[in-house]
Every structure is written in C-alpha cells, then in structure tokens.
Coordinates of C-alpha atoms in Angstrom, one line a residue:
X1 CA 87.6 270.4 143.4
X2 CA 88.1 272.0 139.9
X3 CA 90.6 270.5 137.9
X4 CA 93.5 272.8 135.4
X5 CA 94.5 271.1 132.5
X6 CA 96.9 273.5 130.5
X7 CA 97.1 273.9 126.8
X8 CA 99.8 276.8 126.5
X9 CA 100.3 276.6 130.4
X10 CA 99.6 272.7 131.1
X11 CA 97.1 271.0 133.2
X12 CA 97.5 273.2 136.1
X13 CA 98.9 276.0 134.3
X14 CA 102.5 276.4 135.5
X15 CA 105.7 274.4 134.9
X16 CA 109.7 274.5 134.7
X17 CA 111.7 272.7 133.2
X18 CA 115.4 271.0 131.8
X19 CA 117.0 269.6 129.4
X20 CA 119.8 267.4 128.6
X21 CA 121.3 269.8 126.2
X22 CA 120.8 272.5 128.8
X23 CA 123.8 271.1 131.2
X24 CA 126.1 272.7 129.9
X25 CA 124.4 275.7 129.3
X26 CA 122.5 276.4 132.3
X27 CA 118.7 277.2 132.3
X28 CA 116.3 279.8 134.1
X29 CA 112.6 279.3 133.6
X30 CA 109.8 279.7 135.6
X31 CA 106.2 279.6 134.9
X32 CA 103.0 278.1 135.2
X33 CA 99.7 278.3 133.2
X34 CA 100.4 281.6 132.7
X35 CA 104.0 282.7 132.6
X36 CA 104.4 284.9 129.1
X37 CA 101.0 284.4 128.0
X38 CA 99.1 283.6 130.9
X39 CA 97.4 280.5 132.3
X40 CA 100.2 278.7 130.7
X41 CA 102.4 280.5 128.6
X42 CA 106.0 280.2 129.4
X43 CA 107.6 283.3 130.4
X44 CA 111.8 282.4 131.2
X45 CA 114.1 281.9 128.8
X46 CA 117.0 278.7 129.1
X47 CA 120.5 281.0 129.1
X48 CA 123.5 280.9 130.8
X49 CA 126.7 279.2 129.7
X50 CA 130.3 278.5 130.1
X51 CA 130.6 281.8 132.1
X52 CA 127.9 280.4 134.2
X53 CA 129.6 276.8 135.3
X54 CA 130.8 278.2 138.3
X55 CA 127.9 279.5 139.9
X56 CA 125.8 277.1 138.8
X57 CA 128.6 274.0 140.3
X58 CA 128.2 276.3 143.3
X59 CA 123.8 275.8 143.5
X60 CA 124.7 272.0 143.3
X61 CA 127.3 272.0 146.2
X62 CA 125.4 274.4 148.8
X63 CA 122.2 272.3 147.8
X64 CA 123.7 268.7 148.4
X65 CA 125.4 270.3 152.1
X66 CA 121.9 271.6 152.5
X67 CA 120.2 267.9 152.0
X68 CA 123.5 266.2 154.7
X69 CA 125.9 265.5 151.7
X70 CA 129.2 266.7 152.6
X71 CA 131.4 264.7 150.2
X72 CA 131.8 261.1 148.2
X73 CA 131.1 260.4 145.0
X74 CA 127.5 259.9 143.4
X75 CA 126.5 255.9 143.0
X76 CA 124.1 254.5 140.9
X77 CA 122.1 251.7 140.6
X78 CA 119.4 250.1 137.7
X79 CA 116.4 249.3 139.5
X80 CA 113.2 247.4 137.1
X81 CA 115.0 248.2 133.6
X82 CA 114.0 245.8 130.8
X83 CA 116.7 244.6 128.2
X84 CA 116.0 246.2 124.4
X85 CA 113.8 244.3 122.2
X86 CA 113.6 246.9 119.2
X87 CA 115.6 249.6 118.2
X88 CA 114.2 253.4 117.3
X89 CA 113.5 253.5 113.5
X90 CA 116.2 256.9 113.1
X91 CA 119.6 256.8 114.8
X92 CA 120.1 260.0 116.0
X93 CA 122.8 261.8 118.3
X94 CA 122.0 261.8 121.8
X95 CA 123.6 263.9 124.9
X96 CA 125.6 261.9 126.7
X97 CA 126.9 263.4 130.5
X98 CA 130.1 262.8 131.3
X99 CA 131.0 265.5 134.0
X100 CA 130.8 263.5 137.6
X101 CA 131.6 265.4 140.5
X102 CA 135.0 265.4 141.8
X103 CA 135.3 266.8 145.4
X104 CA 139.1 267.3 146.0
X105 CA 139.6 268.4 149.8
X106 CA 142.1 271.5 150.4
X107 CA 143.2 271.9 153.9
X108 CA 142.5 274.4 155.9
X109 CA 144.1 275.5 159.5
X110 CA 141.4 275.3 162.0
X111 CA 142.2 276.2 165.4
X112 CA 143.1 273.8 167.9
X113 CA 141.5 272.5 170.8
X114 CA 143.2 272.7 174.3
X115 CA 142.8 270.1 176.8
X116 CA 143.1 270.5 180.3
X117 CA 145.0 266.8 180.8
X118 CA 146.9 264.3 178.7
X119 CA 143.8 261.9 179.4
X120 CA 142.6 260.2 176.3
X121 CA 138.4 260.9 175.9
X122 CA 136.1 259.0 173.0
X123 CA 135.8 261.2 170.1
X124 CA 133.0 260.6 167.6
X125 CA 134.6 259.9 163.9
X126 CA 130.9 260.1 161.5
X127 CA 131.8 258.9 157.9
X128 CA 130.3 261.7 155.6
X129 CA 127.5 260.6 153.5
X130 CA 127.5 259.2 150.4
X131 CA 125.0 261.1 147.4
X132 CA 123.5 257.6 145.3
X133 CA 121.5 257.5 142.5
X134 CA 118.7 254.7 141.4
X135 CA 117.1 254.9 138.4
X136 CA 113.4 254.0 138.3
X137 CA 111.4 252.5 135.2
X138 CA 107.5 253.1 135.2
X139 CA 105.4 250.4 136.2
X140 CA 102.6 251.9 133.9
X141 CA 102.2 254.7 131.5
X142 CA 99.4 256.0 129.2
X143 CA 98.0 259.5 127.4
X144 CA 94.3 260.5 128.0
X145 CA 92.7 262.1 125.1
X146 CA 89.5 264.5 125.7
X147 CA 86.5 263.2 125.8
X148 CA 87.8 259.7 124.2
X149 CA 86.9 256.4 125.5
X150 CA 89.5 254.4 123.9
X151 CA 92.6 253.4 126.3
X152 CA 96.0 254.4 124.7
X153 CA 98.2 252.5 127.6
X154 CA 99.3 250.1 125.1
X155 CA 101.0 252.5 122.8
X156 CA 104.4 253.0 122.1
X157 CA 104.0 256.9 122.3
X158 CA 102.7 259.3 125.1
X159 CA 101.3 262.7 123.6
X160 CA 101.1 265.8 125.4
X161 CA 99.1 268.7 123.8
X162 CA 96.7 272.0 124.6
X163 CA 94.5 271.5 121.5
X164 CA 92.2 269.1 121.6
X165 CA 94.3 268.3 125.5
X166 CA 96.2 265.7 125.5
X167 CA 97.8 264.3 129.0
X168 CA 100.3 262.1 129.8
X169 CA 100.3 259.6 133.3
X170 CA 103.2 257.9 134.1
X171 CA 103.0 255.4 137.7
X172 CA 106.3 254.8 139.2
X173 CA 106.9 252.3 142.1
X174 CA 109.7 253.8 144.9
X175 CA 109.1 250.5 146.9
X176 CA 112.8 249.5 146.0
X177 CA 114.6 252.3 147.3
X178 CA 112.1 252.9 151.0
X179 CA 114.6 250.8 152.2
X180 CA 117.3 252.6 151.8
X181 CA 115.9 255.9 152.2
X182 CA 114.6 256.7 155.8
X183 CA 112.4 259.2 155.0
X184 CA 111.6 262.1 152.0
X185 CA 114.1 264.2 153.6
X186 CA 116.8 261.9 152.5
X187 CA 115.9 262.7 149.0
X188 CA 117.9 265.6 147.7
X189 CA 116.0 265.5 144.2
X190 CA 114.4 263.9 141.3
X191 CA 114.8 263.5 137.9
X192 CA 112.4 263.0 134.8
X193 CA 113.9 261.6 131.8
X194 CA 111.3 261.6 128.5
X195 CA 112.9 260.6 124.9
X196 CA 111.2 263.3 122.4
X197 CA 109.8 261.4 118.9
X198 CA 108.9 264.7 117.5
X199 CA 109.8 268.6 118.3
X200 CA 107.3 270.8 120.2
X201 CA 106.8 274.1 121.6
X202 CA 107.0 272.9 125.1
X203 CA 107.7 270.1 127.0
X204 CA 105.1 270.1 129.5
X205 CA 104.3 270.8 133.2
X206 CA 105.0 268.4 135.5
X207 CA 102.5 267.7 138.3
X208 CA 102.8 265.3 141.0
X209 CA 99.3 263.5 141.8
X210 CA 97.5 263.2 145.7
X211 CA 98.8 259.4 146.5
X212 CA 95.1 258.7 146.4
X213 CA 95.4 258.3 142.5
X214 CA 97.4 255.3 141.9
X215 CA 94.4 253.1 141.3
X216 CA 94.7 253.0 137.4
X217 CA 95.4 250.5 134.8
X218 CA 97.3 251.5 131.4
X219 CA 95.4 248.8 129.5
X220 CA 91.4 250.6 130.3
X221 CA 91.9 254.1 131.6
X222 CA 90.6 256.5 129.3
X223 CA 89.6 260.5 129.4
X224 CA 86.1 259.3 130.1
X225 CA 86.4 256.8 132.7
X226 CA 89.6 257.7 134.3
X227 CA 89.4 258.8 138.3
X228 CA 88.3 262.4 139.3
X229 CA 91.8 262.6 140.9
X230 CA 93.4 262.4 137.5
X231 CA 91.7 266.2 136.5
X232 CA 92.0 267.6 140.0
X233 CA 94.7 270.4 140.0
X234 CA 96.0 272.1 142.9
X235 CA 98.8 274.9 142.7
X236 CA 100.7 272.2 145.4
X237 CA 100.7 269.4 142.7
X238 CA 103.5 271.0 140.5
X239 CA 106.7 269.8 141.0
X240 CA 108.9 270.4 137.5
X241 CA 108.5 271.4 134.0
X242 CA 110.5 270.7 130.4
X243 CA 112.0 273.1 128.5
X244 CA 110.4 275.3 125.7
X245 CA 111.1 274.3 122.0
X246 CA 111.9 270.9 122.6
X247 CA 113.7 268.9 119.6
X248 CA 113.1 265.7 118.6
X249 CA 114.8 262.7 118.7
X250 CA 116.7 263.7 121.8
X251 CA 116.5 262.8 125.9
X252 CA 114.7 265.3 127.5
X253 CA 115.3 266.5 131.5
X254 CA 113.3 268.1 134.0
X255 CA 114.5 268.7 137.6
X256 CA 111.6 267.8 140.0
X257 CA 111.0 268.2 143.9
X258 CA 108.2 266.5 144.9
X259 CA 106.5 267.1 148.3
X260 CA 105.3 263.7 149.9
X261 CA 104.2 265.6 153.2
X262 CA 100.7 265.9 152.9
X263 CA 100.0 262.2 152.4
X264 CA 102.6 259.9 154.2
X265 CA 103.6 262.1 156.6
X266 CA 107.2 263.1 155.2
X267 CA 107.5 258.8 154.7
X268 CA 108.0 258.4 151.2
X269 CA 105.6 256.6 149.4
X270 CA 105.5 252.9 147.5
X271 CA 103.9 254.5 144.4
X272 CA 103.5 257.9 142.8
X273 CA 101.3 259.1 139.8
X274 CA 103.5 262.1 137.6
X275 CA 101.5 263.7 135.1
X276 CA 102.5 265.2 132.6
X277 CA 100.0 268.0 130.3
X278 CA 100.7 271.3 127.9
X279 CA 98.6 274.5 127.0
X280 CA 100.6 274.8 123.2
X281 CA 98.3 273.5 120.7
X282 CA 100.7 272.7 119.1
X283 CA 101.8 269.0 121.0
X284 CA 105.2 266.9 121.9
X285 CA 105.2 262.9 121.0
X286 CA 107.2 261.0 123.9
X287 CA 108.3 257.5 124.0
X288 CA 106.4 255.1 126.5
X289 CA 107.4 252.4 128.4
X290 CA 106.4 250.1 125.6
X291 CA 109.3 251.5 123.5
X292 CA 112.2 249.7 125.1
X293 CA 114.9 251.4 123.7
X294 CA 113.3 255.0 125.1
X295 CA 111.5 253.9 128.4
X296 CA 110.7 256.8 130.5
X297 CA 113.1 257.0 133.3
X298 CA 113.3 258.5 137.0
X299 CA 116.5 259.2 138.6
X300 CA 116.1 259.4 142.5
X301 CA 119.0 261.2 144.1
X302 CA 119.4 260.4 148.0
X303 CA 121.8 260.5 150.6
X304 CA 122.9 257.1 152.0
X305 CA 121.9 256.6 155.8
X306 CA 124.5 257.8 157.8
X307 CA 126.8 255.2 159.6
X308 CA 126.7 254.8 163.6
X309 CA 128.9 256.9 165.1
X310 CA 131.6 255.0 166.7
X311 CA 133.4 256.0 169.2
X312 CA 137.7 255.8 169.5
X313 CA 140.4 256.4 171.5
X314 CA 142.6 259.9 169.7
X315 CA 145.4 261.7 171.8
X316 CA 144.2 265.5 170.3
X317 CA 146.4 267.0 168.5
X318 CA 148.4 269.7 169.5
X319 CA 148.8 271.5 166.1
X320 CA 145.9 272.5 164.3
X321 CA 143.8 269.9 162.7
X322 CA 142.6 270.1 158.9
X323 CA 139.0 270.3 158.0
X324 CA 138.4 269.5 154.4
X325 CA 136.3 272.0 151.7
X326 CA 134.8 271.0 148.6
X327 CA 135.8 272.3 145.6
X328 CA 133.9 270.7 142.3
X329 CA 135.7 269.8 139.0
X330 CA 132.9 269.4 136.4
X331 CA 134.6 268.7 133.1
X332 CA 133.1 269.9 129.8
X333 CA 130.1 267.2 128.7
X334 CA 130.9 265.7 125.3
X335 CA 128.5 264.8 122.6
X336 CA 128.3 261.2 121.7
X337 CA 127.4 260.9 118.1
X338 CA 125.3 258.1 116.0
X339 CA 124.2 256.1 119.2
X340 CA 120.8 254.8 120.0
X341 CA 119.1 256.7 123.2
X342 CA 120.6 255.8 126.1
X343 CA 121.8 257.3 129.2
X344 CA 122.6 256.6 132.8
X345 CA 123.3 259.8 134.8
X346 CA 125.0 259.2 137.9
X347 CA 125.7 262.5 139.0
X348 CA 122.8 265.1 139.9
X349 CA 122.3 267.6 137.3
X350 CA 124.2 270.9 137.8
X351 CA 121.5 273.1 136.5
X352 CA 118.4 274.1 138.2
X353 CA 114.6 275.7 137.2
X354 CA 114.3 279.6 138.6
X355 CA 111.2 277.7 140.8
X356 CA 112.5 277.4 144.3
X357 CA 112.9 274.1 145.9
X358 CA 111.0 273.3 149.5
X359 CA 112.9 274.0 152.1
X360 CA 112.7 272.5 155.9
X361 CA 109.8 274.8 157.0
X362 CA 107.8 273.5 154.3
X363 CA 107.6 275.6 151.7
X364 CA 108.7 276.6 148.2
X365 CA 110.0 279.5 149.7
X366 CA 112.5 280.5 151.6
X367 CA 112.1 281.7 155.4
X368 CA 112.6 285.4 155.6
X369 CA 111.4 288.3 157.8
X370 CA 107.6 289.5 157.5
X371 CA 108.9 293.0 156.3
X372 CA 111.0 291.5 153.4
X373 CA 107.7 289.4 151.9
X374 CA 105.5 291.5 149.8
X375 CA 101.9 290.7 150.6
X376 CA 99.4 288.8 148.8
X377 CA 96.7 290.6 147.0
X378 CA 92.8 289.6 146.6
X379 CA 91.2 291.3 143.9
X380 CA 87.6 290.9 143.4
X381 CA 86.5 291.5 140.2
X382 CA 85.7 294.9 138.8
X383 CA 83.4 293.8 136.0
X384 CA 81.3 290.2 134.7
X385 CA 79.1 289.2 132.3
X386 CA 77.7 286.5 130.3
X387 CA 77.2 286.6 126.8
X388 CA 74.9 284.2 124.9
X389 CA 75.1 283.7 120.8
X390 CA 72.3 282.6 118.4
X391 CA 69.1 284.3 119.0
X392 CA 70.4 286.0 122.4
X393 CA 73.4 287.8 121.1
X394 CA 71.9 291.4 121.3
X395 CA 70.5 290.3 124.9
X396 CA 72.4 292.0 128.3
X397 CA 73.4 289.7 131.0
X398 CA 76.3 292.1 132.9
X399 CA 73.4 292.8 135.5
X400 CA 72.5 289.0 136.6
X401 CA 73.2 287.4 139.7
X402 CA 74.6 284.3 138.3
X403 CA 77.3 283.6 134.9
X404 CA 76.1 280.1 132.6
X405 CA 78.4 278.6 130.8
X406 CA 77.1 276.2 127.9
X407 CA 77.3 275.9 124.8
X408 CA 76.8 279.5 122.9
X409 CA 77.7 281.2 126.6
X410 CA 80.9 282.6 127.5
X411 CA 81.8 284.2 130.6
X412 CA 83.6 287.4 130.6
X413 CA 85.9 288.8 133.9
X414 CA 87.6 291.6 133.9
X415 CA 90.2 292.4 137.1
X416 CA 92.1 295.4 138.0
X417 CA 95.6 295.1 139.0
X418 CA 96.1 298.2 140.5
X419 CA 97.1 296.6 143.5
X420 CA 99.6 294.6 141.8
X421 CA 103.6 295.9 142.6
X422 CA 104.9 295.7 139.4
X423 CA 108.1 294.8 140.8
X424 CA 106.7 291.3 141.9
X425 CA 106.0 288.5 140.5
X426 CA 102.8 286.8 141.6
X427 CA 101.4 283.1 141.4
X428 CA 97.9 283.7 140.6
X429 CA 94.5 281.6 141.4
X430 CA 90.8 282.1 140.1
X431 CA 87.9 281.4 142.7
X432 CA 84.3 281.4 142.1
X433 CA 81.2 280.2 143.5
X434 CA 79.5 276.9 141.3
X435 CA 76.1 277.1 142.8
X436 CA 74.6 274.5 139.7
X437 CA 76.2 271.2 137.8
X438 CA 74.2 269.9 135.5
X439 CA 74.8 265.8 135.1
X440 CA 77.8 265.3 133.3
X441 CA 79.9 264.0 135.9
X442 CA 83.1 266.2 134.0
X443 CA 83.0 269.2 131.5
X444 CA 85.8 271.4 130.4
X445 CA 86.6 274.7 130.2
X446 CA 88.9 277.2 128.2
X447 CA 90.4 279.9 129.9
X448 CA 91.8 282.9 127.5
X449 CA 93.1 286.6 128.1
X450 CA 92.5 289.7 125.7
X451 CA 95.8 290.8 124.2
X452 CA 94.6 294.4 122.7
X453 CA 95.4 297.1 124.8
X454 CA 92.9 299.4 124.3
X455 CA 90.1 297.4 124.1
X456 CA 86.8 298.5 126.3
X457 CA 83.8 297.1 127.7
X458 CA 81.1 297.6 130.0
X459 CA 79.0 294.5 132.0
X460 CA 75.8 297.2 131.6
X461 CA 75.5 296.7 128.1
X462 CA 77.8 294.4 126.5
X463 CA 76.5 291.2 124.5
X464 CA 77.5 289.1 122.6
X465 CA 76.9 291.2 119.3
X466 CA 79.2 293.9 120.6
X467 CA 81.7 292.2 122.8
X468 CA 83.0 291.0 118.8
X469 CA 86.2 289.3 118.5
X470 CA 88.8 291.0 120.2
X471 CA 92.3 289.2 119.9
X472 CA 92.7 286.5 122.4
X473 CA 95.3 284.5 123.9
X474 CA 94.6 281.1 125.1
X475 CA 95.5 280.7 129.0
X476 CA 95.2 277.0 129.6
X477 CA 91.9 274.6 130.2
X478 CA 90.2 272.9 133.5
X479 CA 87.6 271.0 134.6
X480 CA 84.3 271.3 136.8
X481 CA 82.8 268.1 138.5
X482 CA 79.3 267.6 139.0
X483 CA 80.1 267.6 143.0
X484 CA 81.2 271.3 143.2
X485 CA 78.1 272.6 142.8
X486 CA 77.6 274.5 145.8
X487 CA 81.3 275.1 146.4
X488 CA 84.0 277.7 145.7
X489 CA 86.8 276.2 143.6
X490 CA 90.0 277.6 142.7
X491 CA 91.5 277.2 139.5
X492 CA 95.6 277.8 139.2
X493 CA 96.5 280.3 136.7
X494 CA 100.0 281.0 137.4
X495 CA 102.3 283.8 136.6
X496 CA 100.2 286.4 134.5
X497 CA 102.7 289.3 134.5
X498 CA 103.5 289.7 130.8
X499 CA 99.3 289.3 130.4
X500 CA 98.2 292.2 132.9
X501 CA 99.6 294.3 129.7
X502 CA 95.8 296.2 129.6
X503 CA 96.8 299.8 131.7
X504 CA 96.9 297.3 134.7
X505 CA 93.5 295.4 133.7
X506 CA 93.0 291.4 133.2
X507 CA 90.3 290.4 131.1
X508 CA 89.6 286.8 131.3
X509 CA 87.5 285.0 128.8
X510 CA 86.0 281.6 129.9
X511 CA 84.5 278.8 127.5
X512 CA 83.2 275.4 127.4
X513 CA 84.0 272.7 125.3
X514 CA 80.2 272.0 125.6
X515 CA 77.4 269.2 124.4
X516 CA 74.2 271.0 123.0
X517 CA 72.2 268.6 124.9
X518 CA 72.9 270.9 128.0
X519 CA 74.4 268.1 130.6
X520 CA 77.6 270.1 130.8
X521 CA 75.6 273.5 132.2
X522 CA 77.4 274.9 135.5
X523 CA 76.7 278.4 137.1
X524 CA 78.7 279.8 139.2
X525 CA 77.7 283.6 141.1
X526 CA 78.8 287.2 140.2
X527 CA 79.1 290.1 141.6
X528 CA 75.5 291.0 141.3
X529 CA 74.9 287.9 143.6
X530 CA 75.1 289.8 146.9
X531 CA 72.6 292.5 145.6
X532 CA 70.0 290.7 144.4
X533 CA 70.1 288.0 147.6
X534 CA 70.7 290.5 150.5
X535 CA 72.4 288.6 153.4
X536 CA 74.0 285.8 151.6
X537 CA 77.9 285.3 152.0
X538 CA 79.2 288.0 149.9
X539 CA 81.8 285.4 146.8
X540 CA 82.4 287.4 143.6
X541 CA 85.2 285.9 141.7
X542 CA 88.1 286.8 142.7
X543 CA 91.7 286.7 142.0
X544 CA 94.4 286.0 144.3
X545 CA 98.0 286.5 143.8
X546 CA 100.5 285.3 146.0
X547 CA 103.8 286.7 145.3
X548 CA 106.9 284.1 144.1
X549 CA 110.3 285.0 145.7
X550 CA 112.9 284.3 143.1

C-alpha cells in the first residue's frame, strides 16, 4: 500500500483544523493534500465571528441531540496527567475557555394525552444524558525525520514539516474511559490539544493510524526502522487538521472524529496511534510529553450511559404537560493574561472544521437521494512521460510502456478535467500500476503541480532538455514499499480545485528523493502499456475524484 506523507498538504494530503483562539471566532476550512495548492495546500480560510455565535451554538446543540445528549451540563475528569516539573522558558498569554454551556428549559404546551379510565398505568421516566469530558495524556510520543536513524522519542519537542518531512506520532491509551463508554457511538467527539513552541504556516493534518500500528516504542523508533504502517496512508485515516498560520507560544485545537469501525467493530479501542505530518516546508515545533508543563492532550467527549428506565405510578395529567427546549448561553471567552500553558476544557468546542462528520450510515457524508449526489469521475490520463537528465536529457520516453523513477528520472502526468463540474468540489486519488521495486524496502516521492497556465507539452517528443523548468508547486510526498510491486496503489491527493487552473488540465510532476546506487528504482505502467502488451488488463494512471458534499 503506498503511503502520502504531505509537505504543503500533510502525510496524506488533506487536513482541517482549530484553534483555541478560533472559539470565538468560528472557523471554516477544509482541505487535504491538495486544497489551495494541491496535494496539500490549504484551501479555506478561519472566519466567522460574533455575528456567527448563534449559528455556530446551534451546530453544537443539533450535533450533541444527534449523538443522545438532550441536556446536563458537560463533566470532566483528569485521567494519566503528570504534576509540572519545569516551567516553559517565556511566559506567554494563553487562551483560556470560559463559555460552558448553559441549557435553560422554556416550556412549551404540548398536547395532552386522553385516557380512556382513571386507572393508574407505569410510565417510563428516562433521566437525560449527561455530555462528560476526560482528558487523555499520551502514553508515548516522538517525530520521525526522513531517512534518519536516530530516535527523537526522548525529546522535549515534536516537529512537523514538508521539507526535508518531518512527522509527528503521538500513542494514546482509551483503556480508562472503555468502561464508561459502551461503544464508539457514545463518543460525540474528540479533541487534539498541541502547545505551539514556534509559529508555522500550518498546523498539520491529522490522521488516525489502522489499530494494527500501536507496536512502537518512543525511545527506538526512527524514519528507518519504524513499521510500514507508520507510512501507509489511506484517504479513511484523516480525522482532523490545525489551523493555517499558527502562532507560537499558544494552545493549539483541532476538532477530530475518528472512525474505529473498521478494526473493533464500532468497540472502541484500548490504544490509538494519531499522526500528525505537513506539506509547508516551512515547519511547526510542538511540545511533547516530556515537556510537562505543555503535554499533548486529548479531550474525549461522550455521553454517559443512560440510566434504567424505571418504571412509576403517575395519574396523567389533565392539562397539557411541558416538554423542555434547549436554548444555549455561551458567554464571551476571556483572555487570561501572563499564565503558564494550561487549560482544561470542559465543554465541547462550539466551532467546527467545513469536513463533515460520520454519520450513522457510515460515512463522512450525509444520506441524500441518488439524484442530489453528483457522480464520481475517473479520468485516465491524457498524456505521460518520463524524462531522464545527464547524458539522456535529449532522449524521448512519452512512447514507453513503463515510467522509472530514480534518481535523474521524473515522471510527468498530465489529466484533463473536462469532466470535472466546476461547481463541485472533489476529493481526489492517484492510481497507478507498480509493476518493479527495486530493494529498498521504502523510498519517497514528491508530488508537484505546474502553476503556468499556458504552459504546453507533448509525451511524443518531450525530454528532459525541453520540458525546462516551468513553475511548480509542491503537492505533498508518499511512499512506495518494496511489496507493491505488482499492485495498483492509490495515493490521496485531496482537494485540487484551485490547481486544475490549466484551461481544465492537471499536470502532475512526480520525483524521488532517490540514492544513486539505484535500490530505490520503482516502475509503475503507462498508457502505452496496453499497446505494446496486447491483452493485458488495460491500468493507465488515473485520477479519481469523488465529490465532497459541504
């Protein structure tokens, strides 16, 4: 399975994301390894404000009824917190939340029930449920640096960057709260809580790892001996993003949703790898668990287990009975000046990222009717090439059945989006053929877009030579394994409407980060393949978009 691994876009190429500061303002992005610039650029903007609070108060009540929580106030518990050894070297204002939730009940005629005899019958009295918070420390945390071998678990920093990529992995233990949470549905959502030492771009995308990948150690994992698992990417694994233009020296927020129903069956699980990866080159310094002023927090929001119903003996009433609504208070958040990070929120945030939550059928989607759905499109490409450098770059390759990439090699893809509505937005995925791995067990690769819109090229005759240096914008990075070789892989590209800006072309530009001794080779077919091997499955690259209802 190939593996995305962002540098403007993130690992997988797509994220969303929240602040703290963003509370009170409201926020609206969406995007994923491509988003603005492709791959992973980030194309939403945070906006909103005061005028917003209402509507945004209204997303948080109509999501908590649609999780079972009708009412109560929000309770939270520490669970695996350490006491502070060490204070951060700057003291520095942090956002503190102070708006909780305050459901007062206005009454309501309804109309009343008639009853055929003065007989008193059991009626079932259910205590709402009660919205409760637990905050979770990480049980291990470290950054993987490309191609290192030196284990940075022990540091007091996690770094998340594009250029040279940078991930962060961060193992959480939900052991303490399985027992008070009956399943993942009682989980109305999560939140990730990282303590910015410096400013970035971006935050980073947030992906959620199979529950296969839990078998690390802080203390030895490195980029070159870490698991497979750790570099596999799958569009399913992205559960949240931060914000763009993150500051430093503040508490940082992303809203996430995992989906635990493709490994426990909907149970939630004892542990859970996030990982956390950009496409900016330009990187974000977080605080690890090691800093014990700053540690990384996860705030689970669930709904306490209902109460057995039980039943009593009520005369009904012969006026009409009162059935309570909820209207939510949310009082202005206040700044807390010259205090050292800190932060418990107990109430669940009332913002929320332009990604849709799952919803009971299972998707990130909502159910709607098969005419209101715009289709998915498959575009195979319309042009490929390789083109070779040194002694080779006036040599054609557009004609070959098969595109190398190592070394002086690039692979050039060009897609025509036609097909596209330009009134939809679309998820996009890249698929080719590998049919040859050389032994590396893991290379990488750099996917870009070309920004000039009039630029021109044909796979009959273009080389290297004449291809020249068109402007390019850097989409994100993944990772081929030795065992896809003889596979199709997919490779998450995310949102690429502000890159299809080519009179409805997409020209993709792929790379390695390649050894000259050759053992990071791969092939993978083109579009020739089918002509020059008559009666082989027909498996050009293509490019699928699946359109995002928002």
């Amino acid at each position: 399975m190939a593996s995305l691994g962002l540098a403007a876009t993130g690992l997988g190429l797509m994220y969303f994301t929240t602040t703290a500061a963003a509370a009170a303002d409201g926020i609206s992005n969406v995007s994923n390894l491509s988003g603005g610039v492709g791959v992973s650029g980030i194309d939403g903007t945070a906006g909103g404000g005061v005028d917003e609070a209402t509507s945004k108060t209204q997303e948080l009540e109509d999501l908590l009824l649609d999780a079972g929580f009708d009412g109560g106030a929000v309770e939270e518990e520490d669970v695996g917190g350490t006491d502070p050894e060490e204070a951060l070297s700057t003291v520095v204002p942090t956002f503190t939340s102070t708006h909780v939730p305050t459901y007062s009940p206005t009454l309501a005629p309804v109309e009343p029930t008639p009853t055929a005899s003065p007989s008193m019958s059991p009626i079932l009295l259910e205590a709402p449920a009660k919205l409760l918070s637990t905050t979770l420390y990480p049980v291990a945390d470290a950054w993987l640096e490309y191609n290192d071998t030196l284990p940075r678990g022990s540091k007091k920093y996690l770094k998340v960057d594009g250029v040279d990529p940078r991930a962060s992995l961060l193992k959480f233990n939900l052991s303490s709260i399985i027992d008070d949470v009956r399943s993942a549905d009682d989980i109305v959502g999560f939140m990730l809580r990282l303590y910015s030492i410096t400013n970035g771009p971006f935050g980073g995308k947030i992906d959620l790892l199979d529950g296969d990948c839990n078998d690390w150690d802080e203390y030895t994992i490195s980029w070159t001996n870490a698991p497979k698992c750790i570099f596999r990417n799958n569009s399913d694994y992205l559960v949240g993003r931060f914000e763009e233009e993150v500051p430093a020296h503040e508490w940082n927020e992303a809203v996430i949703f995992p989906n635990f129903d493709g490994d426990n069956d909907g149970a939630l699980p004892s542990l859970i790898t996030l990982r956390v990866s950009s496409n900016y080159p330009d990187g974000i310094t977080y605080a690890s668990r090691e800093n014990v002023t700053a540690s990384p927090e996860l705030v689970v929001y669930y709904t306490e287990p209902a109460p057995t119903a039980s039943p009593t003996n009520a005369v009904p009433s012969e006026g009409p009975t009162r059935a309570p609504s909820f209207s939510p208070m949310v009082p202005t958040p206040t700044m807390s000046p010259l205090k050292a990070p800190t932060g418990n929120p107990t109430d669940f945030p009332t913002y929320f990222p332009t990604t849709i939550a799952p919803t009971d059928n299972g998707t990130k989607y909502p159910s709607m009717s098969p005419s209101a759905t715009p289709p998915s499109i498959i575009l195979p490409v319309s042009q490929d090439a390789m083109l070779r450098g040194g002694e080779f770059s006036n040599s054609r390759y557009g004609r070959d059945p098969f595109v190398t990439l190592h070394d002086e090699r690039k692979a050039i893809l060009e897609f025509d989006l036609s097909d596209a509505n330009p009134n939809v937005v679309y998820e996009y995925t890249l698929q080719f053929f590998v049919t040859y791995v050389a032994e590396n067990e893991v290379r990488s690769v750099t996917a870009s877009h070309v920004t000039e819109q009039d630029y021109v090229w044909s796979d009959f005759d273009v080389t290297w030579e004449n291809f020249g240096s068109p402007a390019l914008e850097e989409i994100g990075w993944f990772s081929i394994f030795r065992d896809d070789a003889e596979s199709l892989v997919e490779i998450p590209l995310g949102k690429l409407s502000n890159s299809t800006i080519i009179g409805n072309r997409l020209i993709l530009v792929l790379e390695t980060r390649a050894e000259e001794s050759g053992r990071d080779k791969f092939d993978f077919r083109a579009k020739e393949y089918s002509e020059e091997f008559p009666g082989m499955m027909d498996t050009p690259p293509t490019l699928i978009g699946v359109p995002v209802l928002e």
